[in-house]
mmCIF file of C-alpha atoms in Angstrom:
data_model
loop_
_atom_site.group_PDB
_atom_site.id
_atom_site.type_symbol
_atom_site.label_atom_id
_atom_site.label_comp_id
_atom_site.label_asym_id
_atom_site.label_seq_id
_atom_site.Cartn_x
_atom_site.Cartn_y
_atom_site.Cartn_z
ATOM 1 C CA UNK A 1 3.582 35.677 -8.626
ATOM 2 C CA UNK A 2 7.018 36.583 -7.983
ATOM 3 C CA UNK A 3 10.013 36.042 -5.481
ATOM 4 C CA UNK A 4 8.775 33.912 -2.668
ATOM 5 C CA UNK A 5 5.124 33.729 -3.489
ATOM 6 C CA UNK A 6 5.904 31.765 -5.831
ATOM 7 C CA UNK A 7 7.702 28.911 -4.381
ATOM 8 C CA UNK A 8 4.565 28.174 -2.402
ATOM 9 C CA UNK A 9 1.651 27.641 -2.461
ATOM 10 C CA UNK A 10 -1.906 29.113 -1.064
ATOM 11 C CA UNK A 11 -1.804 27.627 2.090
ATOM 12 C CA UNK A 12 1.671 28.468 2.270
ATOM 13 C CA UNK A 13 3.362 25.010 1.963
ATOM 14 C CA UNK A 14 6.226 24.682 0.109
ATOM 15 C CA UNK A 15 5.921 23.257 -3.228
ATOM 16 C CA UNK A 16 8.208 20.513 -3.241
ATOM 17 C CA UNK A 17 6.733 19.297 -0.001
ATOM 18 C CA UNK A 18 2.757 19.897 -1.124
ATOM 19 C CA UNK A 19 3.613 17.807 -3.949
ATOM 20 C CA UNK A 20 4.749 14.908 -1.591
ATOM 21 C CA UNK A 21 1.843 15.420 0.073
ATOM 22 C CA UNK A 22 -0.269 14.311 -2.215
ATOM 23 C CA UNK A 23 -0.112 10.884 -0.745
ATOM 24 C CA UNK A 24 -2.240 12.291 1.695
ATOM 25 C CA UNK A 25 -4.659 14.359 0.354
ATOM 26 C CA UNK A 26 -7.462 12.651 1.519
ATOM 27 C CA UNK A 27 -6.263 11.938 4.635
ATOM 28 C CA UNK A 28 -8.440 12.757 7.768
ATOM 29 C CA UNK A 29 -5.628 12.114 10.318
ATOM 30 C CA UNK A 30 -1.946 12.514 11.209
ATOM 31 C CA UNK A 31 0.322 10.415 13.688
ATOM 32 C CA UNK A 32 3.500 12.192 14.596
ATOM 33 C CA UNK A 33 6.002 9.810 15.977
ATOM 34 C CA UNK A 34 9.365 12.091 16.767
ATOM 35 C CA UNK A 35 12.491 10.104 17.266
ATOM 36 C CA UNK A 36 16.861 10.721 17.589
ATOM 37 C CA UNK A 37 18.438 8.954 16.019
ATOM 38 C CA UNK A 38 21.731 8.939 18.982
ATOM 39 C CA UNK A 39 18.337 6.669 20.144
ATOM 40 C CA UNK A 40 18.279 3.524 17.864
ATOM 41 C CA UNK A 41 16.161 1.260 19.916
ATOM 42 C CA UNK A 42 13.482 4.842 20.941
ATOM 43 C CA UNK A 43 11.718 4.859 18.128
ATOM 44 C CA UNK A 44 10.033 1.833 18.025
ATOM 45 C CA UNK A 45 9.068 1.438 22.042
ATOM 46 C CA UNK A 46 7.714 5.788 21.184
ATOM 47 C CA UNK A 47 5.119 4.258 18.060
ATOM 48 C CA UNK A 48 4.138 1.018 20.459
ATOM 49 C CA UNK A 49 3.342 3.279 23.023
ATOM 50 C CA UNK A 50 1.643 5.996 20.940
ATOM 51 C CA UNK A 51 0.091 3.388 18.968
ATOM 52 C CA UNK A 52 -1.524 1.730 21.696
ATOM 53 C CA UNK A 53 -3.536 4.258 22.155
ATOM 54 C CA UNK A 54 -5.616 3.585 19.356
ATOM 55 C CA UNK A 55 -5.833 -0.415 19.029
ATOM 56 C CA UNK A 56 -8.920 -0.161 17.483
ATOM 57 C CA UNK A 57 -8.021 2.056 14.378
ATOM 58 C CA UNK A 58 -7.911 -0.634 11.533
ATOM 59 C CA UNK A 59 -5.420 2.439 9.767
ATOM 60 C CA UNK A 60 -3.002 2.177 12.998
ATOM 61 C CA UNK A 61 -3.464 -2.067 12.776
ATOM 62 C CA UNK A 62 -1.842 -1.538 8.905
ATOM 63 C CA UNK A 63 1.524 1.047 9.923
ATOM 64 C CA UNK A 64 2.212 -1.134 12.935
ATOM 65 C CA UNK A 65 1.954 -4.353 10.521
ATOM 66 C CA UNK A 66 4.928 -2.789 8.709
ATOM 67 C CA UNK A 67 7.990 -4.352 9.730
ATOM 68 C CA UNK A 68 10.353 -1.891 11.217
ATOM 69 C CA UNK A 69 13.270 -2.511 8.834
ATOM 70 C CA UNK A 70 10.442 -0.868 6.040
ATOM 71 C CA UNK A 71 11.945 2.363 7.788
ATOM 72 C CA UNK A 72 15.535 1.932 7.797
ATOM 73 C CA UNK A 73 16.373 3.870 4.210
ATOM 74 C CA UNK A 74 14.603 5.284 1.688
ATOM 75 C CA UNK A 75 14.941 2.305 -0.829
ATOM 76 C CA UNK A 76 13.721 -0.368 1.658
ATOM 77 C CA UNK A 77 10.589 1.312 2.382
ATOM 78 C CA UNK A 78 9.488 1.667 -0.890
ATOM 79 C CA UNK A 79 7.952 -1.627 -1.144
ATOM 80 C CA UNK A 80 5.706 -0.282 1.287
ATOM 81 C CA UNK A 81 4.847 2.879 0.134
ATOM 82 C CA UNK A 82 6.994 4.627 2.406
ATOM 83 C CA UNK A 83 7.843 8.057 0.855
ATOM 84 C CA UNK A 84 10.334 10.085 2.956
ATOM 85 C CA UNK A 85 10.797 14.123 2.931
ATOM 86 C CA UNK A 86 14.417 15.675 3.701
ATOM 87 C CA UNK A 87 15.222 19.245 5.053
ATOM 88 C CA UNK A 88 15.456 20.691 1.721
ATOM 89 C CA UNK A 89 11.678 19.372 1.066
ATOM 90 C CA UNK A 90 10.517 21.472 4.061
ATOM 91 C CA UNK A 91 11.505 24.799 3.720
ATOM 92 C CA UNK A 92 13.355 27.157 0.552
ATOM 93 C CA UNK A 93 16.484 27.994 3.309
ATOM 94 C CA UNK A 94 16.734 24.691 3.370
ATOM 95 C CA UNK A 95 19.346 22.494 1.445
ATOM 96 C CA UNK A 96 19.741 19.133 3.381
ATOM 97 C CA UNK A 97 18.686 16.541 0.893
ATOM 98 C CA UNK A 98 18.968 13.837 4.200
ATOM 99 C CA UNK A 99 16.170 11.852 4.481
ATOM 100 C CA UNK A 100 14.757 13.396 7.378
ATOM 101 C CA UNK A 101 10.677 12.527 7.599
ATOM 102 C CA UNK A 102 9.143 9.097 6.583
ATOM 103 C CA UNK A 103 5.610 9.548 5.732
ATOM 104 C CA UNK A 104 2.800 6.527 4.642
ATOM 105 C CA UNK A 105 -0.637 6.723 4.618
ATOM 106 C CA UNK A 106 -3.277 4.226 5.184
ATOM 107 C CA UNK A 107 -6.359 4.671 4.812
ATOM 108 C CA UNK A 108 -7.276 7.949 5.233
ATOM 109 C CA UNK A 109 -4.542 8.405 7.842
ATOM 110 C CA UNK A 110 -0.926 9.851 7.254
ATOM 111 C CA UNK A 111 1.911 8.710 9.443
ATOM 112 C CA UNK A 112 5.369 10.658 9.857
ATOM 113 C CA UNK A 113 8.328 8.844 11.514
ATOM 114 C CA UNK A 114 10.545 12.352 12.168
ATOM 115 C CA UNK A 115 14.190 12.577 12.763
ATOM 116 C CA UNK A 116 13.863 16.161 13.959
ATOM 117 C CA UNK A 117 14.663 17.837 16.911
ATOM 118 C CA UNK A 118 11.753 20.192 18.192
ATOM 119 C CA UNK A 119 13.917 23.086 19.289
ATOM 120 C CA UNK A 120 16.808 22.999 17.240
ATOM 121 C CA UNK A 121 16.286 26.620 14.663
ATOM 122 C CA UNK A 122 17.099 24.856 11.612
ATOM 123 C CA UNK A 123 15.927 27.383 8.931
ATOM 124 C CA UNK A 124 17.420 31.014 9.129
ATOM 125 C CA UNK A 125 14.984 33.920 8.974
ATOM 126 C CA UNK A 126 16.549 37.696 8.207
ATOM 127 C CA UNK A 127 13.150 39.431 9.137
ATOM 128 C CA UNK A 128 12.852 37.545 12.923
ATOM 129 C CA UNK A 129 13.780 34.677 14.710
ATOM 130 C CA UNK A 130 14.707 31.399 13.190
ATOM 131 C CA UNK A 131 12.100 28.928 13.310
ATOM 132 C CA UNK A 132 12.450 25.521 13.871
ATOM 133 C CA UNK A 133 12.331 22.853 10.934
ATOM 134 C CA UNK A 134 9.558 20.039 12.741
ATOM 135 C CA UNK A 135 6.889 22.784 13.714
ATOM 136 C CA UNK A 136 6.873 23.865 10.148
ATOM 137 C CA UNK A 137 6.253 20.547 9.132
ATOM 138 C CA UNK A 138 3.629 20.044 11.305
ATOM 139 C CA UNK A 139 2.310 23.788 10.480
ATOM 140 C CA UNK A 140 2.265 22.755 6.451
ATOM 141 C CA UNK A 141 0.150 19.728 7.023
ATOM 142 C CA UNK A 142 -2.150 21.340 8.979
ATOM 143 C CA UNK A 143 -2.432 23.695 6.543
ATOM 144 C CA UNK A 144 -2.022 21.557 3.341
ATOM 145 C CA UNK A 145 -4.815 18.644 4.114
ATOM 146 C CA UNK A 146 -7.771 20.110 3.649
ATOM 147 C CA UNK A 147 -9.844 17.021 5.277
ATOM 148 C CA UNK A 148 -7.620 16.946 8.574
ATOM 149 C CA UNK A 149 -9.603 16.836 11.654
ATOM 150 C CA UNK A 150 -6.820 15.213 14.284
ATOM 151 C CA UNK A 151 -3.415 15.535 14.386
ATOM 152 C CA UNK A 152 -1.716 12.873 16.659
ATOM 153 C CA UNK A 153 1.141 12.813 18.720
ATOM 154 C CA UNK A 154 3.303 11.853 21.920
ATOM 155 C CA UNK A 155 6.088 13.446 22.613
ATOM 156 C CA UNK A 156 7.830 14.891 25.661
ATOM 157 C CA UNK A 157 6.479 17.120 27.132
ATOM 158 C CA UNK A 158 9.118 18.779 28.815
ATOM 159 C CA UNK A 159 11.335 18.982 25.837
ATOM 160 C CA UNK A 160 9.661 22.439 24.718
ATOM 161 C CA UNK A 161 9.638 24.189 27.489
ATOM 162 C CA UNK A 162 13.538 24.542 27.149
ATOM 163 C CA UNK A 163 13.038 26.854 24.385
ATOM 164 C CA UNK A 164 10.406 29.308 23.579
ATOM 165 C CA UNK A 165 7.928 28.066 21.081
ATOM 166 C CA UNK A 166 7.708 30.228 17.869
ATOM 167 C CA UNK A 167 4.453 29.411 16.093
ATOM 168 C CA UNK A 168 4.793 32.117 13.955
#
């Protein structure tokens, strides 16, 4: 393997991300909670609304038992098994090391709190349209988790209509 091929797994997942996803290797579900940093209180209400749909799920119950302060910083989450990703962990063209995704595993469920725009194109491509890091992350997680059978998220679907979705 040479060049870019060596940076990715056979499933086309950036190796630093694949390594961090090993905590979720047996997961069958992933929950996606996306939020904006400009709306500091919005994430808790979004998580509560989303998780209310799955009240009988013991993994969701365990996730909801985490204090919101556990997601304040990477250091605050360590005691709860929360691991953080930066943009630089998602794609080789990204260098921003700021934590933007908190991941926690309960039972067979990976929970992701994602502070990434659903429409911003962070990944510059020389061979076509730029890509969105949130979409790249969802696709990478889907490709990497071989036991995955459900991906759940509650989001404002009108946001996606603001720009053409790039599923490439």
